[in-house]
Amino acid sequence: MTVSEASPPAPSAGPGEALVCLTGVQKHYGSLHVLRDIDLEVDRGEVIVVIGPSGAGKSTLCRAINRLETIDEGEIAIDGQPLPQEGKALARLRADVGMVFQSFNLFAHKTILENVTLGPIKVRKKSKADAEKRARELLDRVGVGHQADKYPAQLSGGQQQRVAIARALAMEPKVMLFDEPTSALDPEMIKEVLDVMVDLAERGMTMIVVTHEMGFARTAANRVVFMADGAIVEQADPETFFTNPESDRAKDFLSKIL
Ligand code: ADP
Ligand code: MG
């Protein structure tokens, strides 16, 4: 792969401007306050790990950034563009945000290759030939190139998740969101998925990763964001956070998972 292919998309936001910018974001489900005044800036090429107890609002945060959920107040901007509410502008902006979920969400009745080419052909308006060429490169990169003509059910969970990553990358996103991408996997498959994510981080992709995989956080993250009860409680570089957490909430959480 050439250097230019491996590089993240050319910047269009000005220097010093965060690629992902959340300001005063509030979200309720009925009387439940699930996102409390969230301010978060993620710079180009930065890798953020979001951790916190179940119900903290981590998935809601990811879904809000991808506009799978609306927010009640505040603003979310990607590359300097505020998230539009609907229509073509939203579809375009959403295509800039790649998302990988806990469940792999591949299309069961399409081949692996078709899973990866569908979005680029439909949304990015690529030719079938171009989309297939790029898809094969990406499938090779995540180590499942030889599975291109199979169907998702014929692959292991780890292989399916790597296809899901390739599918998201095929859209040439500016930022990748991962919501607990390894928590549905058998233990022996976790590493093969984390290795792909570490490689992506090393290639300069901007990433927001919800995970409790401390090894990944220590290897790849620039910053750990700890959430509880819908709020960002503290954030620090991984070494500082894991060895010297400040808040009682974080200390309590870490004592349970480490
Ligand atoms: P996390 O991913 O950190 O475990 P979530 O973002 O999934 O947390 O959920 C935050 C809170 O919002 C939880 O209390 C959850 O039960 C609630 N919640 C999530 N989705 C919905 C929904 N669609 N309707 C109502 N409540 C929801
Ligand atoms: Mg979640």
Short mmCIF file of C-alpha atoms and ligand atoms in Angstrom, two decimals:
data_model
loop_
_atom_site.label_atom_id
_atom_site.label_comp_id
_atom_site.label_asym_id
_atom_site.label_seq_id
_atom_site.Cartn_x
_atom_site.Cartn_y
_atom_site.Cartn_z
CA MET A 1 0.00 0.00 0.00
CA THR A 2 1.33 3.45 -0.89
CA VAL A 3 1.82 6.16 1.67
CA SER A 4 -0.91 8.36 0.19
CA GLU A 5 -3.46 5.55 0.44
CA ALA A 6 -2.57 4.95 4.06
CA SER A 7 -2.89 8.60 5.06
CA PRO A 8 -6.05 10.01 6.59
CA PRO A 9 -8.17 12.31 4.38
CA ALA A 10 -6.76 15.77 3.75
CA PRO A 11 -7.77 18.23 6.46
CA SER A 12 -10.42 20.77 5.63
CA ALA A 13 -10.92 22.24 9.09
CA GLY A 14 -8.37 24.89 9.93
CA PRO A 15 -5.27 24.19 12.01
CA GLY A 16 -6.03 23.91 15.70
CA GLU A 17 -9.67 23.16 14.99
CA ALA A 18 -10.88 19.89 16.51
CA LEU A 19 -12.16 17.27 14.07
CA VAL A 20 -14.97 16.28 16.43
CA CYS A 21 -16.34 18.97 18.72
CA LEU A 22 -19.16 18.52 21.25
CA THR A 23 -20.29 21.57 23.16
CA GLY A 24 -22.81 21.54 26.00
CA VAL A 25 -24.51 18.37 24.75
CA GLN A 26 -27.59 17.34 26.74
CA LYS A 27 -29.78 14.31 26.14
CA HIS A 28 -32.72 12.87 28.08
CA TYR A 29 -34.72 9.70 27.69
CA GLY A 30 -37.91 10.83 29.41
CA SER A 31 -36.86 11.75 32.95
CA LEU A 32 -33.46 10.04 32.58
CA HIS A 33 -30.63 12.52 31.97
CA VAL A 34 -28.27 10.39 29.84
CA LEU A 35 -25.82 13.03 28.56
CA ARG A 36 -25.04 15.85 31.00
CA ASP A 37 -23.42 18.91 29.52
CA ILE A 38 -20.83 17.02 27.50
CA ASP A 39 -17.89 19.06 26.17
CA LEU A 40 -15.43 16.99 24.17
CA GLU A 41 -12.91 17.87 21.50
CA VAL A 42 -11.11 15.22 19.50
CA ASP A 43 -8.22 16.39 17.36
CA ARG A 44 -7.31 15.00 13.98
CA GLY A 45 -5.37 11.76 14.44
CA GLU A 46 -6.21 11.55 18.11
CA VAL A 47 -7.33 8.24 19.64
CA ILE A 48 -9.77 8.54 22.55
CA VAL A 49 -10.81 5.63 24.72
CA VAL A 50 -14.13 6.11 26.53
CA ILE A 51 -14.66 3.94 29.58
CA GLY A 52 -17.14 3.85 32.42
CA PRO A 53 -19.77 1.70 34.08
CA SER A 54 -22.73 0.22 32.25
CA GLY A 55 -25.43 2.85 31.76
CA ALA A 56 -22.94 5.76 31.85
CA GLY A 57 -24.08 6.99 28.43
CA LYS A 58 -21.12 5.78 26.34
CA SER A 59 -23.23 4.22 23.58
CA THR A 60 -25.58 7.20 23.56
CA LEU A 61 -22.58 9.47 23.09
CA CYS A 62 -21.41 7.43 20.08
CA ARG A 63 -24.89 7.33 18.62
CA ALA A 64 -25.27 11.08 19.04
CA ILE A 65 -21.97 11.73 17.22
CA ASN A 66 -23.20 9.59 14.35
CA ARG A 67 -26.62 11.24 14.62
CA LEU A 68 -28.33 7.89 15.17
CA GLU A 69 -29.77 9.76 18.18
CA THR A 70 -30.89 13.36 18.39
CA ILE A 71 -29.70 15.58 21.21
CA ASP A 72 -31.81 17.99 23.28
CA GLU A 73 -29.29 20.81 23.63
CA GLY A 74 -25.79 21.71 22.60
CA GLU A 75 -23.90 21.24 19.38
CA ILE A 76 -21.92 18.51 17.67
CA ALA A 77 -19.65 19.46 14.80
CA ILE A 78 -17.56 17.19 12.57
CA ASP A 79 -14.67 18.86 10.77
CA GLY A 80 -16.13 22.28 11.49
CA GLN A 81 -19.61 21.36 10.17
CA PRO A 82 -22.49 21.29 12.68
CA LEU A 83 -24.45 18.03 12.42
CA PRO A 84 -27.50 18.75 10.29
CA GLN A 85 -30.85 17.43 11.46
CA GLU A 86 -31.83 15.53 8.30
CA GLY A 87 -31.69 15.20 4.55
CA LYS A 88 -28.79 14.84 2.13
CA ALA A 89 -26.43 16.93 4.22
CA LEU A 90 -26.95 14.52 7.13
CA ALA A 91 -26.32 11.47 4.93
CA ARG A 92 -23.09 13.05 3.68
CA LEU A 93 -21.91 13.95 7.15
CA ARG A 94 -22.84 10.57 8.56
CA ALA A 95 -20.72 8.97 5.84
CA ASP A 96 -17.75 10.87 7.31
CA VAL A 97 -18.26 9.01 10.59
CA GLY A 98 -17.55 5.28 10.48
CA MET A 99 -19.16 3.16 13.16
CA VAL A 100 -18.40 -0.35 14.39
CA PHE A 101 -20.79 -1.88 16.90
CA GLN A 102 -20.58 -4.71 19.38
CA SER A 103 -22.74 -6.86 17.11
CA PHE A 104 -21.17 -6.94 13.68
CA ASN A 105 -24.33 -5.93 11.76
CA LEU A 106 -23.20 -7.32 8.41
CA PHE A 107 -25.84 -7.92 5.75
CA ALA A 108 -26.47 -11.66 6.06
CA HIS A 109 -27.62 -12.19 2.47
CA LYS A 110 -24.75 -10.34 0.84
CA THR A 111 -21.22 -11.63 0.34
CA ILE A 112 -18.33 -10.15 2.29
CA LEU A 113 -17.25 -8.23 -0.82
CA GLU A 114 -20.80 -6.89 -1.38
CA ASN A 115 -21.00 -5.85 2.27
CA VAL A 116 -17.94 -3.65 1.77
CA THR A 117 -18.83 -2.23 -1.67
CA LEU A 118 -22.49 -1.37 -1.04
CA GLY A 119 -21.95 1.95 0.77
CA PRO A 120 -19.20 3.27 -1.51
CA ILE A 121 -21.35 2.53 -4.60
CA LYS A 122 -24.63 3.89 -3.18
CA VAL A 123 -23.47 6.78 -1.01
CA ARG A 124 -20.03 7.70 -2.35
CA LYS A 125 -21.13 7.04 -5.98
CA LYS A 126 -18.06 4.96 -6.77
CA SER A 127 -18.03 2.68 -9.81
CA LYS A 128 -18.41 -1.03 -9.04
CA ALA A 129 -14.88 -1.70 -10.29
CA ASP A 130 -13.32 1.01 -8.13
CA ALA A 131 -15.35 -0.03 -5.10
CA GLU A 132 -14.33 -3.68 -5.52
CA LYS A 133 -10.66 -2.83 -5.95
CA ARG A 134 -10.66 -0.75 -2.77
CA ALA A 135 -12.74 -3.34 -0.89
CA ARG A 136 -10.25 -6.11 -1.73
CA GLU A 137 -7.36 -3.94 -0.52
CA LEU A 138 -9.14 -3.27 2.76
CA LEU A 139 -10.18 -6.90 3.23
CA ASP A 140 -6.54 -7.92 2.68
CA ARG A 141 -5.43 -5.31 5.17
CA VAL A 142 -7.69 -6.71 7.91
CA GLY A 143 -6.66 -10.26 7.01
CA VAL A 144 -9.83 -11.62 5.41
CA GLY A 145 -9.10 -11.05 1.71
CA HIS A 146 -9.50 -14.74 0.92
CA GLN A 147 -13.04 -14.71 2.39
CA ALA A 148 -14.41 -12.10 -0.03
CA ASP A 149 -16.92 -14.38 -1.76
CA LYS A 150 -18.28 -16.02 1.39
CA TYR A 151 -21.33 -14.98 3.42
CA PRO A 152 -21.08 -13.54 6.95
CA ALA A 153 -22.38 -16.69 8.66
CA GLN A 154 -19.44 -18.64 7.17
CA LEU A 155 -16.95 -16.46 9.07
CA SER A 156 -15.95 -16.45 12.75
CA GLY A 157 -17.01 -13.55 14.96
CA GLY A 158 -13.52 -12.07 14.85
CA GLN A 159 -13.45 -12.27 11.06
CA GLN A 160 -16.91 -10.69 10.82
CA GLN A 161 -15.85 -7.84 13.05
CA ARG A 162 -12.78 -7.23 10.89
CA VAL A 163 -15.07 -7.14 7.84
CA ALA A 164 -17.23 -4.59 9.68
CA ILE A 165 -14.11 -2.45 10.18
CA ALA A 166 -13.19 -2.79 6.49
CA ARG A 167 -16.76 -1.87 5.53
CA ALA A 168 -16.62 1.29 7.64
CA LEU A 169 -13.19 2.23 6.23
CA ALA A 170 -14.40 1.76 2.65
CA MET A 171 -16.51 4.88 3.11
CA GLU A 172 -13.33 6.87 3.75
CA PRO A 173 -14.56 8.26 7.05
CA LYS A 174 -12.85 11.16 8.80
CA VAL A 175 -13.40 9.58 12.20
CA MET A 176 -14.12 6.03 13.35
CA LEU A 177 -16.35 5.23 16.31
CA PHE A 178 -16.10 1.83 17.98
CA ASP A 179 -18.70 0.83 20.57
CA GLU A 180 -17.36 -2.15 22.55
CA PRO A 181 -16.16 -3.84 19.35
CA THR A 182 -14.71 -6.88 21.12
CA SER A 183 -17.19 -7.52 23.90
CA ALA A 184 -19.28 -10.01 21.88
CA LEU A 185 -16.21 -11.98 20.80
CA ASP A 186 -14.75 -15.20 22.13
CA PRO A 187 -11.51 -14.44 23.99
CA GLU A 188 -9.23 -15.92 21.34
CA MET A 189 -10.66 -13.55 18.71
CA ILE A 190 -10.28 -10.33 20.66
CA LYS A 191 -6.62 -9.80 19.81
CA GLU A 192 -7.06 -10.12 16.04
CA VAL A 193 -9.63 -7.31 16.13
CA LEU A 194 -7.61 -5.13 18.52
CA ASP A 195 -4.54 -5.59 16.28
CA VAL A 196 -6.48 -4.15 13.34
CA MET A 197 -7.56 -1.22 15.51
CA VAL A 198 -4.00 -0.57 16.72
CA ASP A 199 -2.81 -0.60 13.10
CA LEU A 200 -5.53 1.90 12.20
CA ALA A 201 -4.48 4.15 15.07
CA GLU A 202 -0.86 3.98 13.92
CA ARG A 203 -1.94 5.01 10.43
CA GLY A 204 -3.29 8.24 11.90
CA MET A 205 -7.03 7.58 11.93
CA THR A 206 -9.03 9.71 14.37
CA MET A 207 -10.80 7.23 16.65
CA ILE A 208 -13.29 7.25 19.51
CA VAL A 209 -13.30 3.81 21.09
CA VAL A 210 -15.60 2.60 23.85
CA THR A 211 -13.79 -0.35 25.37
CA HIS A 212 -12.62 -1.82 28.62
CA GLU A 213 -9.55 -3.33 26.94
CA MET A 214 -6.83 -1.67 28.98
CA GLY A 215 -4.11 -3.11 26.77
CA PHE A 216 -5.58 -1.28 23.79
CA ALA A 217 -5.96 1.93 25.79
CA ARG A 218 -2.34 1.78 26.95
CA THR A 219 -0.98 0.92 23.49
CA ALA A 220 -3.06 3.14 21.25
CA ALA A 221 -4.96 5.83 23.17
CA ASN A 222 -3.79 9.41 23.52
CA ARG A 223 -6.47 10.07 26.10
CA VAL A 224 -8.88 8.16 28.31
CA VAL A 225 -12.28 9.75 28.95
CA PHE A 226 -14.07 8.36 32.00
CA MET A 227 -17.87 8.69 32.01
CA ALA A 228 -20.37 8.01 34.78
CA ASP A 229 -24.06 8.93 35.08
CA GLY A 230 -24.06 10.73 31.74
CA ALA A 231 -21.16 13.04 32.52
CA ILE A 232 -17.47 13.13 31.73
CA VAL A 233 -16.01 12.75 35.22
CA GLU A 234 -12.32 12.93 34.34
CA GLN A 235 -9.92 12.54 31.46
CA ALA A 236 -6.18 11.96 31.27
CA ASP A 237 -3.51 10.13 29.32
CA PRO A 238 -3.83 6.34 29.84
CA GLU A 239 -0.80 5.96 32.12
CA THR A 240 -1.98 8.73 34.46
CA PHE A 241 -5.57 7.57 34.43
CA PHE A 242 -4.87 3.91 35.16
CA THR A 243 -2.17 4.46 37.77
CA ASN A 244 -3.45 7.60 39.41
CA PRO A 245 -7.20 8.21 38.87
CA GLU A 246 -8.46 11.34 40.62
CA SER A 247 -12.16 10.80 41.24
CA ASP A 248 -13.69 8.28 43.64
CA ARG A 249 -15.95 7.12 40.80
CA ALA A 250 -12.97 6.25 38.61
CA LYS A 251 -11.08 4.61 41.50
CA ASP A 252 -14.13 2.52 42.32
CA PHE A 253 -14.64 1.55 38.67
CA LEU A 254 -11.01 0.61 38.13
CA SER A 255 -10.91 -1.47 41.31
CA LYS A 256 -13.71 -3.58 39.81
CA ILE A 257 -12.24 -4.16 36.37
CA LEU A 258 -8.47 -4.28 36.90
P1 ADP B 1 -23.56 2.66 28.23
O1 ADP B 1 -23.28 2.44 26.77
O2 ADP B 1 -22.54 3.51 28.92
O3 ADP B 1 -23.78 1.37 28.96
P2 ADP B 1 -26.05 3.77 27.28
O4 ADP B 1 -25.68 4.98 26.50
O5 ADP B 1 -26.39 2.55 26.51
O6 ADP B 1 -24.91 3.48 28.37
O7 ADP B 1 -27.30 4.11 28.20
C1 ADP B 1 -27.35 5.21 29.07
C2 ADP B 1 -28.66 5.18 29.82
O8 ADP B 1 -29.71 5.44 28.89
C3 ADP B 1 -28.97 3.85 30.46
O9 ADP B 1 -29.61 4.09 31.69
C4 ADP B 1 -29.92 3.19 29.48
O10 ADP B 1 -30.79 2.30 30.13
C5 ADP B 1 -30.66 4.38 28.91
N1 ADP B 1 -31.11 4.20 27.54
C6 ADP B 1 -30.33 3.89 26.47
N2 ADP B 1 -31.04 3.85 25.33
C7 ADP B 1 -32.31 4.16 25.68
C8 ADP B 1 -33.54 4.29 24.94
N3 ADP B 1 -33.58 4.12 23.61
N4 ADP B 1 -34.65 4.62 25.63
C9 ADP B 1 -34.62 4.82 26.97
N5 ADP B 1 -33.50 4.71 27.72
C10 ADP B 1 -32.36 4.39 27.09
MG MG B 2 -22.96 0.75 25.66
#
